[in-house]
Amino acid sequence: MSTHQFPTHAKIVIVGGGIAGCSVAYHLAKLGQTDVVLLEQGKLTSGTTWHAAGLVGQMRPNRNMTSMSKYGIELYSSLEAETGLATGWKQCGSVNVARTPERMKVLRKQIALARSFGVEVHEITPQEVGERAPLLRTDDLVGGIWIPGDGKANPADLCMSLAKGARQRGVKIFEDIEVTGVDLDEGRVKGVKTKQGDIQCDILVNCAGQWARQFGQLAGVNVPLYSAEHYYIVTDKIEGIHPMWPVVRDPDGYIYYKEEVGGLVMGGFEPVAKPWNVHPIPSSFQFQLLDEDWDQFEILMVNAIQRTPCLETAKVKMLLNGPESFTPDGNFILGEAPEVRNYFVCAGFNSAGIANSGGAGRLMAEWIVGGEPSVDLWDVDVRRFGAFTGNRKALSERTAETLGLHYAMRWPRQELQTVRPLRCSPLYDVLAAKGAEFGSKNGWERVNYFKPAGSPAARDTLDRPDWLPWVQAEQKATREAVALYDQSSFSKLWVQGPDALSFLQHMCANDIDVVIGKMVYTALLNDRGGFESDLTVIRLAEERFMVVTGSGQTTRDLDWLQRHLTPDMRVYINDVTAQYCVLSLMGPRAAELMSRVCPDNLSPQHLAFAQTKDIDVGHAKVRAARMSYVGGPGYELYVPVEMTRHVYLALQAAGADLGLRDAGYYALDALRIERQRRAWGAEMGPDETPFEAGLWAGVKLDKQAGFKGKKALLECKAKGPVLLDKKLVKILVKDPNQYLWGGEPLNVNGRFVGEITSAGWGYEAGAMVALGYIRGEWARQPIQHLQAQAELWGVPIDVVIDEAI
């Protein structure tokens, strides 16, 4: 217990004294925030931190997450000198091994990405694996990688050192304080309730670990995570194991190892996990473990004996079973909750909290102090989840899957299988009967492609996919005839009220003051000039607008708009996604097809590009827009849900002799890449400006009304392209037999120059096309027919880079 008197007020209250909470407290204090109180319901580390394995690695799937992990290692290596408390940090390096050629290909891609992010990593042979980590069986391995900067730490000691560093800068830490309630005032945090007294505060940070979901419910905040039983064994001393024995990961066996007191800790992520179906988790669950379950652990033990035969005779001191929380997509949860202002979340680390909490704590502190994240954190942003993800049955079933995916072979475009189907278009059954193969986005079932009747299922592969010919046929129909896409998962928001126009003019970079019926593509920018979103605004009336945005951005974009409303604004925003479907009719024969089902005049003179109007289709009333995301002619039809099936069948009946074909998102994505249509989350995000993305279609710098981000854009424009750090380019693969998936690094003469953001088969090019960013000096010069190479599973393939149009 702290020696401080229990406070009645603090600027910031952190709930949870595990490593995440202590890291947030430490980094807030480093930023000068000293009026901070941390409350722990038990003792520091008593939740899941104390029994964590303590592996600390750097490799992450993107630049910002890798930077976060690299910072964590820098922090852990220097913390003891700062605080005087040992952390157990040892830079012993790590070895990841591959049992199959496919896994080795994935490791080679990770090598290329890691090097492009500034991480030292080396490919090693099976013999070198054995030299780095004696006692491993290596005769069945294809190869491995060596990451010398990785290491391990003692989780409890590390947490205590962070806590001391926070205290030294003025943070007050109180143990044995259970927070029993959260006070709100008009949707904002006002304070917390405890048995020892209430504390008024301006900001609350939920770092409650596996309790974060049930604690969030006290304030109506959705934190979708769920606990699973998680296991490792601890052996007695084993000859040949020493303190600098590297961390070893054998993902094909689902297992990892680290040295501990001359023995081994061996744990893993079994393919089908065992959820801990306890609700609520009692606050008294402190420094406790669950019962051993050797049956559940068997698959890990069998694989471990194969990899380290010494375990057959080693003495096992214990099988530790400690619950850990996991999220629906395997990524952790950071950010300000959309439901409550000044309520932040830092939780859901999926058994990787020790490795990630150092960097996550810094990012959270920057977010809290700065009001917005300093870098793009969309992959871990709490706003990627809708309220429906808090369902406990769904979380339990999904956790059984996502825990196992930590080490499972992840194939390109692999879809999660549990908790599906959940959110469905009215056409789901109709399309399924026609061979639709669905993916899932924000819970919505969306058609990826249509499999011809009698065709075998497409196999998982790292190479050219089996479904490509089917997607090419859908592309052909789109470019040469007409194709129908069900895009009902589009997010749709109504923004209305006397101040709706002035509000949107401030939020949108384009001019929204247009005639009724006009559709405006616009960027939403942050104060750095980066894309918070790109979306379409349809003016339905003088004071009513429909905002149409990406399927996965409903919560994020709704929150972004609502958080910029002031109490005096007469603006009302509603999510109407489930009330309207969107059927996109694309291709040169789309107009002919529409003329057969619609008596209205839809000629360009009566319905120009980006114009909308209410029309008749069959027996239904719909809003039609002349618009095509893939380029070329087309329409988007906004149809009331209850009429969607009728409209779809009317279109199908009328288009049978025109070559009408159902099509899915794989074709849509490839076609938009070929026409250089950017996508938010790929080519656009909070870190990319219109200058870097080469995208001014959604920005009007000279509009009379000021808008958020305009100042930053004007400053960038004044500096000119000479200061660009990155630039979007288009890419063509020379060999039509090569298949890219996206995410590949780009090299010129062996030197890293950038990375691919999106890739797809180019129907017009007859080869793979892609979009990507080039960085540094390459971004500051004209690019035309630059000969380069993309690292495809570690193998360079020839590409040509040109400036995107």
PDB file of N, CA and C in Angstrom, residues 395-449:
ATOM      1  N   LEU A 395     -17.250 -14.348 -27.776  1.00  0.00           N
ATOM      2  CA  LEU A 395     -15.866 -14.175 -27.342  1.00  0.00           C
ATOM      3  C   LEU A 395     -15.250 -15.500 -26.911  1.00  0.00           C
ATOM      4  N   SER A 396     -16.022 -16.320 -26.220  1.00  0.00           N
ATOM      5  CA  SER A 396     -15.516 -17.622 -25.787  1.00  0.00           C
ATOM      6  C   SER A 396     -15.151 -18.487 -26.998  1.00  0.00           C
ATOM      7  N   GLU A 397     -16.051 -18.550 -27.978  1.00  0.00           N
ATOM      8  CA  GLU A 397     -15.793 -19.381 -29.155  1.00  0.00           C
ATOM      9  C   GLU A 397     -14.629 -18.836 -29.987  1.00  0.00           C
ATOM     10  N   ARG A 398     -14.557 -17.523 -30.128  1.00  0.00           N
ATOM     11  CA  ARG A 398     -13.490 -16.936 -30.927  1.00  0.00           C
ATOM     12  C   ARG A 398     -12.138 -17.100 -30.231  1.00  0.00           C
ATOM     13  N   THR A 399     -12.123 -17.002 -28.909  1.00  0.00           N
ATOM     14  CA  THR A 399     -10.866 -17.155 -28.168  1.00  0.00           C
ATOM     15  C   THR A 399     -10.275 -18.539 -28.365  1.00  0.00           C
ATOM     16  N   ALA A 400     -11.127 -19.553 -28.449  1.00  0.00           N
ATOM     17  CA  ALA A 400     -10.638 -20.903 -28.702  1.00  0.00           C
ATOM     18  C   ALA A 400      -9.892 -20.975 -30.023  1.00  0.00           C
ATOM     19  N   GLU A 401     -10.225 -20.092 -30.949  1.00  0.00           N
ATOM     20  CA  GLU A 401      -9.559 -20.054 -32.258  1.00  0.00           C
ATOM     21  C   GLU A 401      -8.351 -19.129 -32.263  1.00  0.00           C
ATOM     22  N   THR A 402      -8.497 -17.912 -31.736  1.00  0.00           N
ATOM     23  CA  THR A 402      -7.433 -16.915 -31.908  1.00  0.00           C
ATOM     24  C   THR A 402      -6.193 -17.255 -31.092  1.00  0.00           C
ATOM     25  N   LEU A 403      -6.324 -17.894 -29.940  1.00  0.00           N
ATOM     26  CA  LEU A 403      -5.127 -18.299 -29.210  1.00  0.00           C
ATOM     27  C   LEU A 403      -4.274 -19.215 -30.084  1.00  0.00           C
ATOM     28  N   GLY A 404      -4.919 -20.183 -30.723  1.00  0.00           N
ATOM     29  CA  GLY A 404      -4.182 -21.134 -31.543  1.00  0.00           C
ATOM     30  C   GLY A 404      -3.549 -20.528 -32.774  1.00  0.00           C
ATOM     31  N   LEU A 405      -4.063 -19.393 -33.230  1.00  0.00           N
ATOM     32  CA  LEU A 405      -3.523 -18.773 -34.438  1.00  0.00           C
ATOM     33  C   LEU A 405      -2.199 -18.057 -34.193  1.00  0.00           C
ATOM     34  N   HIS A 406      -1.796 -17.920 -32.933  1.00  0.00           N
ATOM     35  CA  HIS A 406      -0.529 -17.262 -32.657  1.00  0.00           C
ATOM     36  C   HIS A 406       0.633 -17.945 -33.389  1.00  0.00           C
ATOM     37  N   TYR A 407       0.634 -19.259 -33.389  1.00  0.00           N
ATOM     38  CA  TYR A 407       1.726 -19.999 -34.017  1.00  0.00           C
ATOM     39  C   TYR A 407       1.272 -20.812 -35.223  1.00  0.00           C
ATOM     40  N   ALA A 408      -0.009 -20.811 -35.497  1.00  0.00           N
ATOM     41  CA  ALA A 408      -0.501 -21.573 -36.644  1.00  0.00           C
ATOM     42  C   ALA A 408       0.046 -20.977 -37.938  1.00  0.00           C
ATOM     43  N   MET A 409       0.134 -21.799 -38.954  1.00  0.00           N
ATOM     44  CA  MET A 409       0.533 -21.315 -40.282  1.00  0.00           C
ATOM     45  C   MET A 409      -0.569 -20.389 -40.797  1.00  0.00           C
ATOM     46  N   ARG A 410      -0.235 -19.111 -40.988  1.00  0.00           N
ATOM     47  CA  ARG A 410      -1.221 -18.148 -41.471  1.00  0.00           C
ATOM     48  C   ARG A 410      -1.048 -17.966 -42.969  1.00  0.00           C
ATOM     49  N   TRP A 411      -2.055 -18.392 -43.700  1.00  0.00           N
ATOM     50  CA  TRP A 411      -2.006 -18.302 -45.149  1.00  0.00           C
ATOM     51  C   TRP A 411      -2.508 -16.942 -45.614  1.00  0.00           C
ATOM     52  N   PRO A 412      -2.078 -16.482 -46.764  1.00  0.00           N
ATOM     53  CA  PRO A 412      -2.584 -15.205 -47.274  1.00  0.00           C
ATOM     54  C   PRO A 412      -4.104 -15.212 -47.384  1.00  0.00           C
ATOM     55  N   ARG A 413      -4.700 -14.147 -46.924  1.00  0.00           N
ATOM     56  CA  ARG A 413      -6.154 -13.946 -46.971  1.00  0.00           C
ATOM     57  C   ARG A 413      -6.923 -15.016 -46.197  1.00  0.00           C
ATOM     58  N   GLN A 414      -6.277 -15.597 -45.213  1.00  0.00           N
ATOM     59  CA  GLN A 414      -6.954 -16.608 -44.399  1.00  0.00           C
ATOM     60  C   GLN A 414      -8.044 -15.953 -43.562  1.00  0.00           C
ATOM     61  N   GLU A 415      -9.196 -16.574 -43.498  1.00  0.00           N
ATOM     62  CA  GLU A 415     -10.336 -16.035 -42.764  1.00  0.00           C
ATOM     63  C   GLU A 415     -10.519 -16.764 -41.436  1.00  0.00           C
ATOM     64  N   LEU A 416     -10.938 -16.027 -40.420  1.00  0.00           N
ATOM     65  CA  LEU A 416     -11.329 -16.653 -39.166  1.00  0.00           C
ATOM     66  C   LEU A 416     -12.636 -17.409 -39.386  1.00  0.00           C
ATOM     67  N   GLN A 417     -12.825 -18.486 -38.629  1.00  0.00           N
ATOM     68  CA  GLN A 417     -13.947 -19.388 -38.893  1.00  0.00           C
ATOM     69  C   GLN A 417     -15.050 -19.338 -37.852  1.00  0.00           C
ATOM     70  N   THR A 418     -14.706 -18.997 -36.622  1.00  0.00           N
ATOM     71  CA  THR A 418     -15.716 -19.037 -35.566  1.00  0.00           C
ATOM     72  C   THR A 418     -16.614 -17.802 -35.608  1.00  0.00           C
ATOM     73  N   VAL A 419     -17.762 -17.922 -34.934  1.00  0.00           N
ATOM     74  CA  VAL A 419     -18.748 -16.840 -34.800  1.00  0.00           C
ATOM     75  C   VAL A 419     -19.185 -16.333 -36.178  1.00  0.00           C
ATOM     76  N   ARG A 420     -19.449 -17.255 -37.080  1.00  0.00           N
ATOM     77  CA  ARG A 420     -19.887 -16.932 -38.428  1.00  0.00           C
ATOM     78  C   ARG A 420     -20.931 -17.949 -38.868  1.00  0.00           C
ATOM     79  N   PRO A 421     -21.873 -17.480 -39.728  1.00  0.00           N
ATOM     80  CA  PRO A 421     -22.119 -16.093 -40.122  1.00  0.00           C
ATOM     81  C   PRO A 421     -22.835 -15.330 -39.012  1.00  0.00           C
ATOM     82  N   LEU A 422     -22.588 -14.037 -38.953  1.00  0.00           N
ATOM     83  CA  LEU A 422     -23.195 -13.218 -37.906  1.00  0.00           C
ATOM     84  C   LEU A 422     -24.004 -12.073 -38.520  1.00  0.00           C
ATOM     85  N   ARG A 423     -23.328 -11.178 -39.218  1.00  0.00           N
ATOM     86  CA  ARG A 423     -24.025 -10.050 -39.841  1.00  0.00           C
ATOM     87  C   ARG A 423     -24.151 -10.352 -41.335  1.00  0.00           C
ATOM     88  N   CYS A 424     -25.373 -10.420 -41.817  1.00  0.00           N
ATOM     89  CA  CYS A 424     -25.594 -10.896 -43.187  1.00  0.00           C
ATOM     90  C   CYS A 424     -26.483  -9.941 -43.973  1.00  0.00           C
ATOM     91  N   SER A 425     -26.125  -9.772 -45.238  1.00  0.00           N
ATOM     92  CA  SER A 425     -26.988  -9.090 -46.185  1.00  0.00           C
ATOM     93  C   SER A 425     -28.241  -9.939 -46.417  1.00  0.00           C
ATOM     94  N   PRO A 426     -29.357  -9.324 -46.834  1.00  0.00           N
ATOM     95  CA  PRO A 426     -30.547 -10.107 -47.183  1.00  0.00           C
ATOM     96  C   PRO A 426     -30.294 -11.098 -48.313  1.00  0.00           C
ATOM     97  N   LEU A 427     -29.184 -10.931 -49.027  1.00  0.00           N
ATOM     98  CA  LEU A 427     -28.871 -11.803 -50.165  1.00  0.00           C
ATOM     99  C   LEU A 427     -27.956 -12.961 -49.781  1.00  0.00           C
ATOM    100  N   TYR A 428     -27.627 -13.098 -48.515  1.00  0.00           N
ATOM    101  CA  TYR A 428     -26.632 -14.091 -48.108  1.00  0.00           C
ATOM    102  C   TYR A 428     -26.979 -15.484 -48.624  1.00  0.00           C
ATOM    103  N   ASP A 429     -28.172 -15.951 -48.354  1.00  0.00           N
ATOM    104  CA  ASP A 429     -28.545 -17.312 -48.766  1.00  0.00           C
ATOM    105  C   ASP A 429     -28.610 -17.440 -50.286  1.00  0.00           C
ATOM    106  N   VAL A 430     -29.097 -16.391 -50.956  1.00  0.00           N
ATOM    107  CA  VAL A 430     -29.177 -16.424 -52.423  1.00  0.00           C
ATOM    108  C   VAL A 430     -27.779 -16.551 -53.022  1.00  0.00           C
ATOM    109  N   LEU A 431     -26.841 -15.751 -52.508  1.00  0.00           N
ATOM    110  CA  LEU A 431     -25.485 -15.779 -53.044  1.00  0.00           C
ATOM    111  C   LEU A 431     -24.754 -17.061 -52.668  1.00  0.00           C
ATOM    112  N   ALA A 432     -24.993 -17.559 -51.457  1.00  0.00           N
ATOM    113  CA  ALA A 432     -24.370 -18.817 -51.045  1.00  0.00           C
ATOM    114  C   ALA A 432     -24.793 -19.953 -51.965  1.00  0.00           C
ATOM    115  N   ALA A 433     -26.059 -19.954 -52.376  1.00  0.00           N
ATOM    116  CA  ALA A 433     -26.554 -20.996 -53.267  1.00  0.00           C
ATOM    117  C   ALA A 433     -25.919 -20.906 -54.654  1.00  0.00           C
ATOM    118  N   LYS A 434     -25.354 -19.752 -54.981  1.00  0.00           N
ATOM    119  CA  LYS A 434     -24.722 -19.563 -56.297  1.00  0.00           C
ATOM    120  C   LYS A 434     -23.206 -19.763 -56.237  1.00  0.00           C
ATOM    121  N   GLY A 435     -22.724 -20.300 -55.120  1.00  0.00           N
ATOM    122  CA  GLY A 435     -21.304 -20.617 -55.017  1.00  0.00           C
ATOM    123  C   GLY A 435     -20.453 -19.556 -54.349  1.00  0.00           C
ATOM    124  N   ALA A 436     -21.073 -18.606 -53.658  1.00  0.00           N
ATOM    125  CA  ALA A 436     -20.306 -17.545 -53.013  1.00  0.00           C
ATOM    126  C   ALA A 436     -19.418 -18.113 -51.909  1.00  0.00           C
ATOM    127  N   GLU A 437     -18.166 -17.692 -51.918  1.00  0.00           N
ATOM    128  CA  GLU A 437     -17.234 -17.991 -50.832  1.00  0.00           C
ATOM    129  C   GLU A 437     -17.034 -16.682 -50.056  1.00  0.00           C
ATOM    130  N   PHE A 438     -17.425 -16.706 -48.788  1.00  0.00           N
ATOM    131  CA  PHE A 438     -17.507 -15.473 -48.025  1.00  0.00           C
ATOM    132  C   PHE A 438     -16.260 -15.229 -47.176  1.00  0.00           C
ATOM    133  N   GLY A 439     -15.960 -13.963 -47.025  1.00  0.00           N
ATOM    134  CA  GLY A 439     -15.031 -13.506 -46.003  1.00  0.00           C
ATOM    135  C   GLY A 439     -15.812 -12.726 -44.971  1.00  0.00           C
ATOM    136  N   SER A 440     -15.111 -12.256 -43.950  1.00  0.00           N
ATOM    137  CA  SER A 440     -15.785 -11.513 -42.886  1.00  0.00           C
ATOM    138  C   SER A 440     -15.050 -10.205 -42.633  1.00  0.00           C
ATOM    139  N   LYS A 441     -15.808  -9.110 -42.547  1.00  0.00           N
ATOM    140  CA  LYS A 441     -15.253  -7.789 -42.254  1.00  0.00           C
ATOM    141  C   LYS A 441     -16.173  -7.100 -41.257  1.00  0.00           C
ATOM    142  N   ASN A 442     -15.618  -6.833 -40.071  1.00  0.00           N
ATOM    143  CA  ASN A 442     -16.405  -6.201 -39.010  1.00  0.00           C
ATOM    144  C   ASN A 442     -17.673  -7.002 -38.739  1.00  0.00           C
ATOM    145  N   GLY A 443     -17.562  -8.319 -38.827  1.00  0.00           N
ATOM    146  CA  GLY A 443     -18.689  -9.203 -38.570  1.00  0.00           C
ATOM    147  C   GLY A 443     -19.594  -9.433 -39.764  1.00  0.00           C
ATOM    148  N   TRP A 444     -19.437  -8.651 -40.829  1.00  0.00           N
ATOM    149  CA  TRP A 444     -20.275  -8.798 -42.021  1.00  0.00           C
ATOM    150  C   TRP A 444     -19.750  -9.921 -42.910  1.00  0.00           C
ATOM    151  N   GLU A 445     -20.653 -10.735 -43.384  1.00  0.00           N
ATOM    152  CA  GLU A 445     -20.312 -11.725 -44.406  1.00  0.00           C
ATOM    153  C   GLU A 445     -20.298 -11.030 -45.763  1.00  0.00           C
ATOM    154  N   ARG A 446     -19.152 -11.067 -46.422  1.00  0.00           N
ATOM    155  CA  ARG A 446     -18.992 -10.427 -47.733  1.00  0.00           C
ATOM    156  C   ARG A 446     -18.421 -11.450 -48.704  1.00  0.00           C
ATOM    157  N   VAL A 447     -18.914 -11.442 -49.921  1.00  0.00           N
ATOM    158  CA  VAL A 447     -18.461 -12.416 -50.919  1.00  0.00           C
ATOM    159  C   VAL A 447     -17.036 -12.085 -51.343  1.00  0.00           C
ATOM    160  N   ASN A 448     -16.132 -13.037 -51.200  1.00  0.00           N
ATOM    161  CA  ASN A 448     -14.778 -12.880 -51.740  1.00  0.00           C
ATOM    162  C   ASN A 448     -14.752 -13.193 -53.235  1.00  0.00           C
ATOM    163  N   TYR A 449     -15.406 -14.300 -53.588  1.00  0.00           N
ATOM    164  CA  TYR A 449     -15.477 -14.705 -54.997  1.00  0.00           C
ATOM    165  C   TYR A 449     -16.534 -15.782 -55.103  1.00  0.00           C
TER     166      TYR A 449
END
